[in-house]
PDB file of C-alpha atoms in Angstrom:
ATOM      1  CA  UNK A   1       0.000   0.000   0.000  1.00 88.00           C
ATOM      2  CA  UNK A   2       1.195   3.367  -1.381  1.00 94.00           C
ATOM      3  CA  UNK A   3       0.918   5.680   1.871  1.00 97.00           C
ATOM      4  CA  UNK A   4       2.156   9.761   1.632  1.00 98.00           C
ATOM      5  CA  UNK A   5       2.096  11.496   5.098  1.00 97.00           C
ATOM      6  CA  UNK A   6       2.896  14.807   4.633  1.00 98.00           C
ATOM      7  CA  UNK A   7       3.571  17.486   7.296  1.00 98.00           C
ATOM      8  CA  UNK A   8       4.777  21.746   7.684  1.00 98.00           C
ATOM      9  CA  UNK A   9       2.123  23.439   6.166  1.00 98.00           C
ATOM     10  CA  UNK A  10       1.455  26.845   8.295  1.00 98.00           C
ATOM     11  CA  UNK A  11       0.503  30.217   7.999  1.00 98.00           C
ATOM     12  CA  UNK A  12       3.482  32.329   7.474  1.00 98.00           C
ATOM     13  CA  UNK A  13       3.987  35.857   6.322  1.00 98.00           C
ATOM     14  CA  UNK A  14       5.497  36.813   3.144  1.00 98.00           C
ATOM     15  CA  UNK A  15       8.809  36.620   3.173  1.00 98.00           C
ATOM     16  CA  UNK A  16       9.237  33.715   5.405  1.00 98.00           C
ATOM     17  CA  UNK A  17      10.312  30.019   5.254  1.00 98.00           C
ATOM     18  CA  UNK A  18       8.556  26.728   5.584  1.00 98.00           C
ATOM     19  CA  UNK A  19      10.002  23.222   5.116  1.00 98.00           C
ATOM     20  CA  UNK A  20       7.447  20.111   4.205  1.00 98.00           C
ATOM     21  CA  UNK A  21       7.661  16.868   5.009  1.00 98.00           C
ATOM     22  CA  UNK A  22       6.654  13.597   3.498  1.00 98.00           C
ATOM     23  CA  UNK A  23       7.288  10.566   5.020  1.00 98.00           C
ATOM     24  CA  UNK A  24       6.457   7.629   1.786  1.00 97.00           C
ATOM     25  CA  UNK A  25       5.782   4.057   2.590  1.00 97.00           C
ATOM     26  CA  UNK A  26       5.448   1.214   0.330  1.00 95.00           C
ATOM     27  CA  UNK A  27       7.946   1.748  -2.248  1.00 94.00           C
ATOM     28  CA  UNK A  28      11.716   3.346  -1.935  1.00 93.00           C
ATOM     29  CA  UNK A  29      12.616   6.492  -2.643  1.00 93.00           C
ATOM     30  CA  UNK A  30      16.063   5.203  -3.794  1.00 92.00           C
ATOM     31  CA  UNK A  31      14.615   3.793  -7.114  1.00 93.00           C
ATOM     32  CA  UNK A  32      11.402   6.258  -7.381  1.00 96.00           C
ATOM     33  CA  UNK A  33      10.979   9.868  -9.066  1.00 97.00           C
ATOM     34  CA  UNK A  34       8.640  11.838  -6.511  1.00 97.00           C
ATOM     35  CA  UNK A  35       7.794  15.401  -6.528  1.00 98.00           C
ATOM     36  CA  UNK A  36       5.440  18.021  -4.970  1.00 98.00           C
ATOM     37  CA  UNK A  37       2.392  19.956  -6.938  1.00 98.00           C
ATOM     38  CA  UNK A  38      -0.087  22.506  -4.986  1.00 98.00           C
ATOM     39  CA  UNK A  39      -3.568  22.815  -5.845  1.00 97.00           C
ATOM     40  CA  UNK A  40      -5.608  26.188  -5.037  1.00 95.00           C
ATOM     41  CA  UNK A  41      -9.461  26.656  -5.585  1.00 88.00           C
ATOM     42  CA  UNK A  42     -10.030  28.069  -8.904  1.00 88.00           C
ATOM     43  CA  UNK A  43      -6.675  27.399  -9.947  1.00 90.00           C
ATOM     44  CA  UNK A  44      -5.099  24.507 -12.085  1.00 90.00           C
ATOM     45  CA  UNK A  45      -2.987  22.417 -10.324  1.00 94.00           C
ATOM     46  CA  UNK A  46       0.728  23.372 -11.019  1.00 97.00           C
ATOM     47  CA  UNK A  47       3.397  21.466 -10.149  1.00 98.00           C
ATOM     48  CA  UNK A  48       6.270  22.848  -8.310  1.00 98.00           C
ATOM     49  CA  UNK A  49       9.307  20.489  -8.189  1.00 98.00           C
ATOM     50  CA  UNK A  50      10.628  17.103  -8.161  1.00 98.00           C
ATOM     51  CA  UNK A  51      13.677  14.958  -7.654  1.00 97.00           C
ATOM     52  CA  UNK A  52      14.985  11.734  -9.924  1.00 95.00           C
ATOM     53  CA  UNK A  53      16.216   8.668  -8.008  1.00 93.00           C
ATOM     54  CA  UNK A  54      19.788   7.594  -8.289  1.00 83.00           C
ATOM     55  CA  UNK A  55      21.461  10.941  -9.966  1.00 77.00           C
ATOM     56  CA  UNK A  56      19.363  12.770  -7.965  1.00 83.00           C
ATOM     57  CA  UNK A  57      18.856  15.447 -10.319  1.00 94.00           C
ATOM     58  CA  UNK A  58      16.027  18.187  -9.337  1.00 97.00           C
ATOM     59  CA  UNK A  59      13.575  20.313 -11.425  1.00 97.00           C
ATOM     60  CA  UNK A  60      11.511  23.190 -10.326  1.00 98.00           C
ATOM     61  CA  UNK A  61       8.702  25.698 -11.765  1.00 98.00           C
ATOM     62  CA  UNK A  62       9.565  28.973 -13.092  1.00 97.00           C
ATOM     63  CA  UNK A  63       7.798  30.547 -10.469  1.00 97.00           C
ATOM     64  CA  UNK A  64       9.428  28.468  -7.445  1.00 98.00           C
ATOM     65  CA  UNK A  65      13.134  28.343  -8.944  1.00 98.00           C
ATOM     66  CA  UNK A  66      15.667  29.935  -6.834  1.00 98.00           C
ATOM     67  CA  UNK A  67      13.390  30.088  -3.589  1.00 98.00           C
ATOM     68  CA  UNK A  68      12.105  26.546  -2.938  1.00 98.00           C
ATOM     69  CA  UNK A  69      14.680  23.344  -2.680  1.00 98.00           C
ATOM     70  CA  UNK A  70      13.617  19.664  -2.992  1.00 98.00           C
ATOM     71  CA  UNK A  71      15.568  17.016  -1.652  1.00 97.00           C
ATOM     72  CA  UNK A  72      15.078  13.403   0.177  1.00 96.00           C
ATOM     73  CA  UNK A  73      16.419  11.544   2.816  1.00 95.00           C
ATOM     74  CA  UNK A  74      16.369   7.750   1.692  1.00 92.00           C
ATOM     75  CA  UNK A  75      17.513   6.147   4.665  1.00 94.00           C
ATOM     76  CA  UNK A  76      14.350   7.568   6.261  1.00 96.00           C
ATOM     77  CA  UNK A  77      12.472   7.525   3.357  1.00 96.00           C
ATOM     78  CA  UNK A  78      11.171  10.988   2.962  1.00 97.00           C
ATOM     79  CA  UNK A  79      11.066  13.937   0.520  1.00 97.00           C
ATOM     80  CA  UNK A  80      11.225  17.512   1.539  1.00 98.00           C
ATOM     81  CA  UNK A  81      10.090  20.935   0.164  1.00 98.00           C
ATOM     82  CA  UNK A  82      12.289  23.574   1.540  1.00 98.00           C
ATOM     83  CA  UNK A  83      10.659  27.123   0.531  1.00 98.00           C
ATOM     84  CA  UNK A  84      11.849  30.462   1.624  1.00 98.00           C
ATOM     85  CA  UNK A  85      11.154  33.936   0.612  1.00 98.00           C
ATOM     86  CA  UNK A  86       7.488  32.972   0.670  1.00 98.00           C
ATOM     87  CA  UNK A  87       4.786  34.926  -1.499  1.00 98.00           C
ATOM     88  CA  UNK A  88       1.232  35.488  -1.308  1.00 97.00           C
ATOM     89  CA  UNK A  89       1.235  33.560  -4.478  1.00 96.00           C
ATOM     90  CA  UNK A  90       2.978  30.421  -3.060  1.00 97.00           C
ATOM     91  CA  UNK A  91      -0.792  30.101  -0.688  1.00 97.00           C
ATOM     92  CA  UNK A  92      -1.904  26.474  -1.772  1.00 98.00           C
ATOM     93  CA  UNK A  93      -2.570  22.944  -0.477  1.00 98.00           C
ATOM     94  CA  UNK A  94       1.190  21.439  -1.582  1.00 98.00           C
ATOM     95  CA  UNK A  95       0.880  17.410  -2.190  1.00 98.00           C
ATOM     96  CA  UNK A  96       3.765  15.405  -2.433  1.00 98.00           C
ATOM     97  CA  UNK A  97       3.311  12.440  -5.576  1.00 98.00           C
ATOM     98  CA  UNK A  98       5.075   9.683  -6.884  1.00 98.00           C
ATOM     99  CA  UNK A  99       3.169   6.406  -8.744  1.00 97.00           C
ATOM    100  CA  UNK A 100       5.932   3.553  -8.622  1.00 96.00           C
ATOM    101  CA  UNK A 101       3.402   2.189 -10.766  1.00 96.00           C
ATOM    102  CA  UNK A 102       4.445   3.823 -13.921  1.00 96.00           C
ATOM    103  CA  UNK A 103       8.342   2.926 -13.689  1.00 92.00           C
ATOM    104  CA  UNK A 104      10.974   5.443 -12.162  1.00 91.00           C
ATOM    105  CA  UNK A 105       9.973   8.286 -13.508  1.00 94.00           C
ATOM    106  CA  UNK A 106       6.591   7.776 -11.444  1.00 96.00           C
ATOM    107  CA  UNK A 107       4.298  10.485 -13.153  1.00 97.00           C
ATOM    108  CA  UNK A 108       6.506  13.105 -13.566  1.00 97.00           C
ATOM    109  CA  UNK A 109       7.730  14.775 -16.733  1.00 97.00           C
ATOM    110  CA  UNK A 110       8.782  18.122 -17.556  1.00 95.00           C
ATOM    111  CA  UNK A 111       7.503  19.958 -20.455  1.00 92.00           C
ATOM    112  CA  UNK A 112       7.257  23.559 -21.537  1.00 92.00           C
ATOM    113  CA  UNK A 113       4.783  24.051 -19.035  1.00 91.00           C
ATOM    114  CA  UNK A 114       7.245  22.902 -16.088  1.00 96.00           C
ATOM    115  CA  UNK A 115       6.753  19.942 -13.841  1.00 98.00           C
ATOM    116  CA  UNK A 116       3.740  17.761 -14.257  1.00 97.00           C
ATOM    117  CA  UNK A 117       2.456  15.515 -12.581  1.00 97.00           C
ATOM    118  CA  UNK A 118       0.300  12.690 -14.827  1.00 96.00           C
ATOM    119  CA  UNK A 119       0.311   9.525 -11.872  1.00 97.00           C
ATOM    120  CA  UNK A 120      -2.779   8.699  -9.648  1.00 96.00           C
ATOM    121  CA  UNK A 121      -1.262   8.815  -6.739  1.00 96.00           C
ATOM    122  CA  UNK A 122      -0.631  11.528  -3.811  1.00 97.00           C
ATOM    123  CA  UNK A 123      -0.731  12.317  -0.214  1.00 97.00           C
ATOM    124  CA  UNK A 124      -3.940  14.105   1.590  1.00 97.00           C
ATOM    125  CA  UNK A 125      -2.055  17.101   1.546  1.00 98.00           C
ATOM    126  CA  UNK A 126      -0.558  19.830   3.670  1.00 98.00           C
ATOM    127  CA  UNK A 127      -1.865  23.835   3.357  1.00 98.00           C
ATOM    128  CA  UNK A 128       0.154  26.645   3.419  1.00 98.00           C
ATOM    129  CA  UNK A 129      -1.439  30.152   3.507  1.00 98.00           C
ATOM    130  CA  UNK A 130       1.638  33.264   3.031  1.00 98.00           C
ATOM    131  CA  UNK A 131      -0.461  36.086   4.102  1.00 96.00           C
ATOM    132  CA  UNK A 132       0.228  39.860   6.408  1.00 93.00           C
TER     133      UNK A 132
END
């Protein structure tokens, strides 16, 4: 069973820092692409960064790059969203997603529209609200 427990969503002002957590069990990050997207009301989900396994290369949004890190810990199994200099903009439920299902690249692709996310698989998600 594919289980995504996610965690360090907050309300922050702008300007500030928040790091997410997801803790992923049944599969291994070691062998697995997994990534983050955020979803707000109204809004089409955009996906904001991910990480391959094994050259652990990392890809971002336009509109994250240079303020928001991904990495993963794979001795404890989890992926992290590191995001500072926080904007109003940034306000969204953030998901972390992988589907092992469809082979290491797990869902993810990058196109000219950024990161996207095309599995079926995600956690229940953590909000963050950047607000004065």
């Amino acid at each position: 069973q594919v289980q995504f427990v996610e965690s360090g969503g907050a309300l922050v002002q702008p300007g500030g820092s928040l790091r997410l957590s997801c803790v992923v069990s049944g599969f291994m990050l070691d062998y697995y692409t997994i990534g983050w997207f955020r979803q707000t009301p109204g809004k089409e989900q955009e996906g904001v960064s991910y990480i391959s396994p094994n050259d652990e290369r990392t890809y971002y949004a336009d509109s994250v790059k240079g303020r928001f890190t991904i990495s993963r810990d794979n001795a404890k199994n989890t992926v992290y969203l590191q995001m500072n200099s926080l904007k109003a903009e940034d306000t969204a439920v953030y998901y972390c997603a992988s589907d092992p299902r469809l082979g290491l690249l797990s869902g993810w692709t990058y196109d000219q529209e950024g990161p996207t996310y095309l599995g079926a698989s995600w956690g229940q998600g953590t909000e963050v609200t950047v607000s004065s």
